[in-house]
Amino acid sequence: MASLLRRGFATQTAAHSKKLTIGLIPADGIGREVIPAARQVLESLPKSDSSPQFEYIHLDAGFEYFQKHGVALPEETLVRLREECQGALFGAVSSPSHKVAGYSSPIVALRKHLDLYANVRPVASVSGTTQKPLDMLIIRENTECLERIETDANGLRVAWADRKISEFASRRAGTMAFNMALMRDKLRRSTSAPSLWQGPPKVTIVHKSNVLSVTDGLWRETVRAVKESNPDLYGSVTMEEQLVDSMVYRMFREPEAFDVVVAPNLYGDIISDGAAALVGSLGLVPSANVGDNFVVGEPVHGSAPDIAGQQKANPIAAIRSAGLLLEHMGYASEAARIYEAVDGVLREGQICTPDLGGSSTTQEVTDAICKRL
């Protein structure tokens, strides 16, 4: 994966604290395997005078918790996150494909309650592997473009996929995208490490305004205005647009053509899952749910109930998500160590879980990463 300096993820410089309390929310399925793996890697980081002392709070959420207790995101989890934690790691949730009365996704609720308005998803290849060359940062708006269900006058259900796109949410996501494009460019210039991206910083705005002219039209107009109304700040950033369908096509044909990509909620999810195929597996792609005051690291993959409990899950996405969490909180050197250890294991190619064509277990991959630390 791309080095820390080329990712340019961090959105703030956190004040270093000797104690760093992290909420651990494994939730469902393989979340119970990959979140402990991420914790093991954090515990294996070399200790120094400046490194944090990790403390952990184990918290509940998920569909299986809902089935037992009637609530998917307990109030206690929210209270302890707000009052006791500096950040959190979320595993995976087994949201059913059909409507279940009283149930809604706990990760969606968590994003709303903590105002984690952007989902930041770096997808980058590791040099020396067979992965397709790319170093792309996807900014996914995290709070809108959702759905609801109602009952009509005849007692029949009517499902709505609400295309709520607000100027407020669009501007926040767009601003983060342009800021990160500038940061990535600055960090590229400050290091001699090779970079796949050679041109000026670029933001690609993804939409479908040729069909959804009102909602996606507002998204497009608002994100464009971030640059157009701040020419002194963002004048060096190239801006382009891609319809979501052509974005997927072009991404597979020439993935090296993209730097920072910003998209509404649904499109961002689709694009990042597709991009994962270019680097080999969803099990490799991390993310961070970012707000102004809190961050939750979350692997992009789902709960994978078909392999849960079998030690077949790839822990790398969760481990990289722990790196993103540290990076956001100001611990850049510790995050860099994690990324470098993961890249080393992938480059060697000897210890791989089944999703990458190997036969290694979750624990074996985790141990190999820890050994490199």
Coordinates of C-alpha atoms in Angstrom, one line a residue, residues 20-25 35 42 56-57 59 77 80-82 85-91 107 110 114 116 287-289 294-299 318 321-322 324-326 328-329:
L20 CA -5.1 6.6 24.3
T21 CA -8.4 5.0 25.0
I22 CA -9.9 3.1 22.0
G23 CA -13.4 1.7 21.9
L24 CA -13.5 -1.8 20.3
I25 CA -16.8 -2.7 18.7
I35 CA -10.8 -6.4 15.6
L42 CA -1.4 -2.0 18.2
Y56 CA -9.4 -0.4 25.4
I57 CA -13.1 -0.4 26.2
L59 CA -18.5 -2.1 23.5
T77 CA -22.0 2.4 23.7
R80 CA -18.9 5.6 26.6
L81 CA -17.6 6.5 23.2
R82 CA -18.4 10.2 23.8
C85 CA -12.8 7.2 24.2
Q86 CA -10.5 9.2 21.9
G87 CA -11.4 7.0 18.9
A88 CA -12.8 3.6 18.1
L89 CA -12.5 0.6 15.8
F90 CA -15.7 -1.0 14.4
G91 CA -15.7 -4.5 12.9
I107 CA -22.8 1.8 11.9
L110 CA -23.1 5.7 14.9
L114 CA -21.1 11.3 16.3
L116 CA -18.8 11.3 11.2
S287 CA -11.6 3.1 6.0
A288 CA -12.1 5.8 8.6
N289 CA -15.4 7.5 9.5
F294 CA -14.0 11.9 16.5
V295 CA -12.9 9.1 14.2
V296 CA -13.9 5.4 13.9
G297 CA -11.7 3.0 11.9
E298 CA -13.7 0.4 10.0
P299 CA -12.6 -2.2 7.4
A318 CA -8.9 -3.9 10.1
S321 CA -8.0 0.9 9.7
A322 CA -6.2 0.9 13.1
L324 CA -5.7 5.3 9.9
L325 CA -7.1 5.8 13.4
L326 CA -3.6 6.5 14.8
H328 CA -5.8 10.9 12.3
M329 CA -5.0 11.2 16.0

